[in-house]
Coordinates of C-alpha atoms in Angstrom, one line a residue:
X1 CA 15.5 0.5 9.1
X2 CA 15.9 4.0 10.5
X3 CA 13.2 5.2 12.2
X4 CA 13.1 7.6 15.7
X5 CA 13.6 5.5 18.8
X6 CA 9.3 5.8 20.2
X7 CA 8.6 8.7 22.8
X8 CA 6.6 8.0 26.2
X9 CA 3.7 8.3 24.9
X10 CA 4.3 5.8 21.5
X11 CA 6.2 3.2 23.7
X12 CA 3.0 1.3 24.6
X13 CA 0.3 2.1 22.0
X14 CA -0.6 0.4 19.0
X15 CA 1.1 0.1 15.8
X16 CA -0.4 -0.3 12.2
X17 CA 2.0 -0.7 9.0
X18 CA 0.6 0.0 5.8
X19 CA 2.6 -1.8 3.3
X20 CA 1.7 -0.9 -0.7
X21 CA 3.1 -4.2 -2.1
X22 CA 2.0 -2.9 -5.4
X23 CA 4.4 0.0 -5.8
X24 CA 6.9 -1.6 -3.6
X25 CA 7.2 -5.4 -4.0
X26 CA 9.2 -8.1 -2.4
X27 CA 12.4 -8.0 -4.9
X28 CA 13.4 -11.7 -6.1
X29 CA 16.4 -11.7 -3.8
X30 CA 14.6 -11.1 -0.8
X31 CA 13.0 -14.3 1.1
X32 CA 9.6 -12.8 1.8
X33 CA 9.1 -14.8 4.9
X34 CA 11.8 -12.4 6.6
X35 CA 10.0 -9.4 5.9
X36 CA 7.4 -9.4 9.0
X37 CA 9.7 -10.6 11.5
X38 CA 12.2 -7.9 10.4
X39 CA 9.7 -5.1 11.1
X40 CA 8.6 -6.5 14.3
X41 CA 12.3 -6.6 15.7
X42 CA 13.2 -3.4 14.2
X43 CA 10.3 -1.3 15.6
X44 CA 10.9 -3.6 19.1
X45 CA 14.1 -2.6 19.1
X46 CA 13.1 0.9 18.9
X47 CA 10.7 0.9 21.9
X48 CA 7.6 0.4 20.5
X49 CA 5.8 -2.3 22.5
X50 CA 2.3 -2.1 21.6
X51 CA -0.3 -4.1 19.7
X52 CA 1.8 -4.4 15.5
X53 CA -0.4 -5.1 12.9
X54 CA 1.1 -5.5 9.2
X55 CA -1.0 -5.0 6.2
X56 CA 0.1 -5.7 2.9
X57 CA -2.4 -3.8 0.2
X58 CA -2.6 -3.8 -3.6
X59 CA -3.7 -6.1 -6.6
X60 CA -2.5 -8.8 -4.5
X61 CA -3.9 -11.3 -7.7
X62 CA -1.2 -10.1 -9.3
X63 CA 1.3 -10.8 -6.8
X64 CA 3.3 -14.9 -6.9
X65 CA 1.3 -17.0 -4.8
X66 CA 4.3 -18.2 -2.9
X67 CA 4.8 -14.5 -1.7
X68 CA 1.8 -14.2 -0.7
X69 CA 2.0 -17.6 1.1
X70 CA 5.2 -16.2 2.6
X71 CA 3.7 -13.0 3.9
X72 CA 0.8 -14.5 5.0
X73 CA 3.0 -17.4 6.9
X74 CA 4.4 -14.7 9.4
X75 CA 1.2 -13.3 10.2
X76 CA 1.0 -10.3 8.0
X77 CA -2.5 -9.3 7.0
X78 CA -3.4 -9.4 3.0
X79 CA -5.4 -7.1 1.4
X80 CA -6.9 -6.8 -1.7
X81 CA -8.3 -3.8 -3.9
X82 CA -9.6 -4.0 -7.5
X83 CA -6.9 -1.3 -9.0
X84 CA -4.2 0.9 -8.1
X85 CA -6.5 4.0 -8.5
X86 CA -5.4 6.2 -5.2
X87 CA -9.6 6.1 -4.1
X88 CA -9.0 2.4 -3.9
X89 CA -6.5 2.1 -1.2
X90 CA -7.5 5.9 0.7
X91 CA -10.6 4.0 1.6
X92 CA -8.9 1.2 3.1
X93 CA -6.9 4.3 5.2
X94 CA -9.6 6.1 6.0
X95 CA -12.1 2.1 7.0
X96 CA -8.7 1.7 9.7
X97 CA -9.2 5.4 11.0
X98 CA -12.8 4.8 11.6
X99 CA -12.0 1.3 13.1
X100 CA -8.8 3.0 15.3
X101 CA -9.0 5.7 17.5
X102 CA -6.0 7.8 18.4
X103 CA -3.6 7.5 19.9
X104 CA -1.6 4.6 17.9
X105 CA 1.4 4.7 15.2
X106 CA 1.0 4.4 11.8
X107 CA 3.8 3.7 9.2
X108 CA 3.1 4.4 5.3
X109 CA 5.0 2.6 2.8
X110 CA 4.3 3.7 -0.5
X111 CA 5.4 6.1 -3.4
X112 CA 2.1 7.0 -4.3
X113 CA 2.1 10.9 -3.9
X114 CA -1.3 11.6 -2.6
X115 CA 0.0 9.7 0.8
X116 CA 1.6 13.5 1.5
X117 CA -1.5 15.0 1.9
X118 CA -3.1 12.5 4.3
X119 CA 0.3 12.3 6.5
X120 CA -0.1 16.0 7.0
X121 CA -4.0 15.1 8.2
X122 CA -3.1 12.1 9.6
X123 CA -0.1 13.6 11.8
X124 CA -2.8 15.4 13.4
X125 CA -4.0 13.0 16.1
X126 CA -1.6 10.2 15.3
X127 CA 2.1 9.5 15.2
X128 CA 3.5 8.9 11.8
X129 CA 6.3 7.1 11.7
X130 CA 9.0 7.6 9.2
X131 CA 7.5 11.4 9.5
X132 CA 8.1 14.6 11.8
X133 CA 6.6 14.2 14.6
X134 CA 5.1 17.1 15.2
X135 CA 4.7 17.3 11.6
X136 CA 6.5 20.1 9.5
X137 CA 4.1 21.7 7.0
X138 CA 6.6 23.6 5.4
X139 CA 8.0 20.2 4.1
X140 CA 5.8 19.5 0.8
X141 CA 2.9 16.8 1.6
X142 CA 4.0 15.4 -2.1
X143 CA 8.1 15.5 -1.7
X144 CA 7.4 13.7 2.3
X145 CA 5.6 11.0 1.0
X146 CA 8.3 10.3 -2.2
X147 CA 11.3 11.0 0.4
X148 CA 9.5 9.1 3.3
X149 CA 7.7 6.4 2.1
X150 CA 10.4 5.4 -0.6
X151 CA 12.9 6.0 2.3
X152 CA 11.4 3.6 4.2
X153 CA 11.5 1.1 2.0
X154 CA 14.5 0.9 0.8
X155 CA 15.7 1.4 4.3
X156 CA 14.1 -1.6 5.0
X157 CA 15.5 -4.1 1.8
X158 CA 19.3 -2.5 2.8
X159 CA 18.9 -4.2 6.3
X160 CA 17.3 -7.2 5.0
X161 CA 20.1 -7.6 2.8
X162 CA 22.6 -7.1 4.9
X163 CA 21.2 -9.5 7.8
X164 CA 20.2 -12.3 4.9
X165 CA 21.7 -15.3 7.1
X166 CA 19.8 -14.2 9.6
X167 CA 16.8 -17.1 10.0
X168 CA 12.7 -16.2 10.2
X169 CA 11.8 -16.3 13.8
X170 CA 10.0 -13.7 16.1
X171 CA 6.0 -14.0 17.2
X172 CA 3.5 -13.7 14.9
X173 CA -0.7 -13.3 14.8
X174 CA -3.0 -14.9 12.8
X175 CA -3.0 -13.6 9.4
X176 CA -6.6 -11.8 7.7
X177 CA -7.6 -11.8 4.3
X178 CA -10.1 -9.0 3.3
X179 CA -11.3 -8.4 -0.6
X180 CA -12.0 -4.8 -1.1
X181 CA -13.5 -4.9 -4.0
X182 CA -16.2 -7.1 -2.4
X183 CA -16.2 -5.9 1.3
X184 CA -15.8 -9.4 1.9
X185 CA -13.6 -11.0 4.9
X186 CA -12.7 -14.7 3.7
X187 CA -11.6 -17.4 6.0
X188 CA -7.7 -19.1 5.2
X189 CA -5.0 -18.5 2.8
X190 CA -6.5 -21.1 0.2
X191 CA -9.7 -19.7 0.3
X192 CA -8.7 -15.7 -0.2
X193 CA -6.4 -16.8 -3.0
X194 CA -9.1 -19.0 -4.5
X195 CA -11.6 -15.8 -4.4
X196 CA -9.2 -13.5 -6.4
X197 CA -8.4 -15.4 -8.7
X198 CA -12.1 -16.9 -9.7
X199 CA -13.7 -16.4 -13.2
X200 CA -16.6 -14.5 -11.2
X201 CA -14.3 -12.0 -9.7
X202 CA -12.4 -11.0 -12.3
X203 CA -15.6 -10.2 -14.1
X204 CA -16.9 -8.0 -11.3
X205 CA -13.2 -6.1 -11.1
X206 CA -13.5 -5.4 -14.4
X207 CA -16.0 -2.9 -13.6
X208 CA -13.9 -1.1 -12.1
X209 CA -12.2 0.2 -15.0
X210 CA -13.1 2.6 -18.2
X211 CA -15.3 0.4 -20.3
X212 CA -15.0 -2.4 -17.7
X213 CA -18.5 -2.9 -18.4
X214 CA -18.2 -3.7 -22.0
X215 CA -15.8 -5.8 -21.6
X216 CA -17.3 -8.0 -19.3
X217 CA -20.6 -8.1 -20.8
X218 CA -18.4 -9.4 -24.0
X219 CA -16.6 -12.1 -21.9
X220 CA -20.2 -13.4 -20.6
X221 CA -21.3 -13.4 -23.9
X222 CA -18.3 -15.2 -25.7
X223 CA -18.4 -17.4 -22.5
X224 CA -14.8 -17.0 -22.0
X225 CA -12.8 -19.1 -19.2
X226 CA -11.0 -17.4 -16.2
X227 CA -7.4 -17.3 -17.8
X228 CA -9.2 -15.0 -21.0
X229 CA -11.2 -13.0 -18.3
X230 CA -7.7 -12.0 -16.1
X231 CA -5.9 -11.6 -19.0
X232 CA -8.5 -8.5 -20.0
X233 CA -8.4 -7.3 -16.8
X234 CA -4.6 -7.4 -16.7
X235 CA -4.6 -5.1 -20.2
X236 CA -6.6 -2.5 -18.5
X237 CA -4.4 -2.8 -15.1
X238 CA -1.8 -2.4 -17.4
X239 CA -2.9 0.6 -19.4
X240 CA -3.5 2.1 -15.8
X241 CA 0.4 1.4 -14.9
X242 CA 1.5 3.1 -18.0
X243 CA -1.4 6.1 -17.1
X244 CA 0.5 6.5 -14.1
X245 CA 4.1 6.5 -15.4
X246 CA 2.8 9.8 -17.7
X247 CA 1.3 11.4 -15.1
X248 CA 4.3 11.0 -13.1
X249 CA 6.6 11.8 -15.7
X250 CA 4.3 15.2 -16.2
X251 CA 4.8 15.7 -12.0
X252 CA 8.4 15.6 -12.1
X253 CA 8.5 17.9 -15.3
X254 CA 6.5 20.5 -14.0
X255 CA 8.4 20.3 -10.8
X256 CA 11.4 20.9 -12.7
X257 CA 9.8 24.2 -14.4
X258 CA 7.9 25.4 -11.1
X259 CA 9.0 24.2 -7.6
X260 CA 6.5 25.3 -6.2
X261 CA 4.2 23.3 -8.3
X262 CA 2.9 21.4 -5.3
X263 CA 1.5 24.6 -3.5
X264 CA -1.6 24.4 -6.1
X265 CA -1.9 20.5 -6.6
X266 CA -5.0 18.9 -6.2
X267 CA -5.1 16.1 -3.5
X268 CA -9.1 16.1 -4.2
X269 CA -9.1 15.3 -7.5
X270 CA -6.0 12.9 -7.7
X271 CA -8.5 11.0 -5.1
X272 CA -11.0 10.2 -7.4

């Protein structure tokens, strides 16, 4: 995984790594148990001795169970939001920034866009890793977070690949399990995956979404089982994938017409 070898001044600090299993998931050839252990030697190897602390954040209900055994197994912390909306998983960034105090290392891995803005904020008073450090603001927020945050990932699969006889092993923490949706911190693996999965909480995610509401008020009133309530909720999810897939296709179209179509994109908005 190439990152910079850590200064001084990172060598002994803590580390948090942001991992959007939504956008980039565990492929089918990859033993997710490996995944944790990998980071922690890699980042080890590069000097940085302090505190690690792995979070793995999306629709984590969508997500196999056995993966998110796997991840869970090696002492990487699960995190769920509702949807894949960028306000949903910012306000998990910005709930560690008030919980964390600089100085400590942060590592994105996404290919959500609007990560390019925060890096540039974030860079500020913390290290980004993956990122230049001090951080260059004539590189594009939204081209350093597709080039970074992409990079980093598939960075990281090449050396799992190429190491895949290597066995699971290296120290782990206890694993947490957090619901975002319901600001609610459950206790175990069986119990978190029991929660997101429940009749009850699929009904309250589907408020989340454009006519949500309806919907659920329709599946109380039909009386419909938990299998007919995640299967709405999936068709919005998936309407919101394909919403995302134009908007990108839009980005990279204007990009080619203008390039310098990032200077007046709006971060603000694309939070809401």
């Amino acid at each position: 995984m190439d990152l910079k070898a850590a200064t001084k001044r990172q060598a002994d600090i803590a580390t948090w790594v942001l991992w959007d299993l939504s956008r980039c998931p565990v492929p089918s050839d990859v033993d997710a148990r490996r995944v944790g252990p990998f980071i922690r030697r890699a980042l080890k190897s590069l000097g940085y001795n302090g505190d690690l602390t792995i979070t793995a954040i999306g629709i984590l209900s969508q997500v196999p169970i056995d993966v998110l055994r796997a991840l869970s197994s090696t002492g990487i912390n699960l995190h769920h939001v509702p949807t894949m909306y960028n306000k949903s998983i910012m306000t998990s960034v910005y709930m560690w920034k008030s919980d964390n105090s600089p100085p400590a290392n942060v590592m994105l891995i996404s290919l959500q866009r609007i990560f390019g803005q925060f890096i540039a904020d974030l860079s500020e008073k913390y290290y980004v890793l993956g990122s230049k450090v001090p951080y260059d603001r004539q590189l594009e927020p939204t081209v350093f977070a597709r080039r970074a945050g992409c990079f980093l990932w598939e960075s990281l699969l090449a050396s799992l690949r190429a190491e895949a006889k290597k066995e699971c092993s290296g120290t782990t923490g206890k694993s947490t399990f957090y619901c975002s949706g319901c600001c609610l911190g459950l206790l175990g693996f069986e119990s978190f995956t029991k929660h997101i999965l429940s009749k009850e909480h699929a009904l309250d995610e589907l408020d989340y979404y454009p006519g949500g509401v309806e919907a659920g008020n329709e599946s109380r009133a039909r009386k419909e089982d938990a299998a007919a309530i995640l299967a709405r909720l999936q068709g919005f999810r998936e309407a919101r994938r394909l919403e995302e897939e134009e908007e990108e296709a839009k980005y990279k179209k204007q990009r080619l017409e203008d390039p310098y179509y990032d200077e007046e994109y709006d971060y603000e908005a694309e939070a809401e």
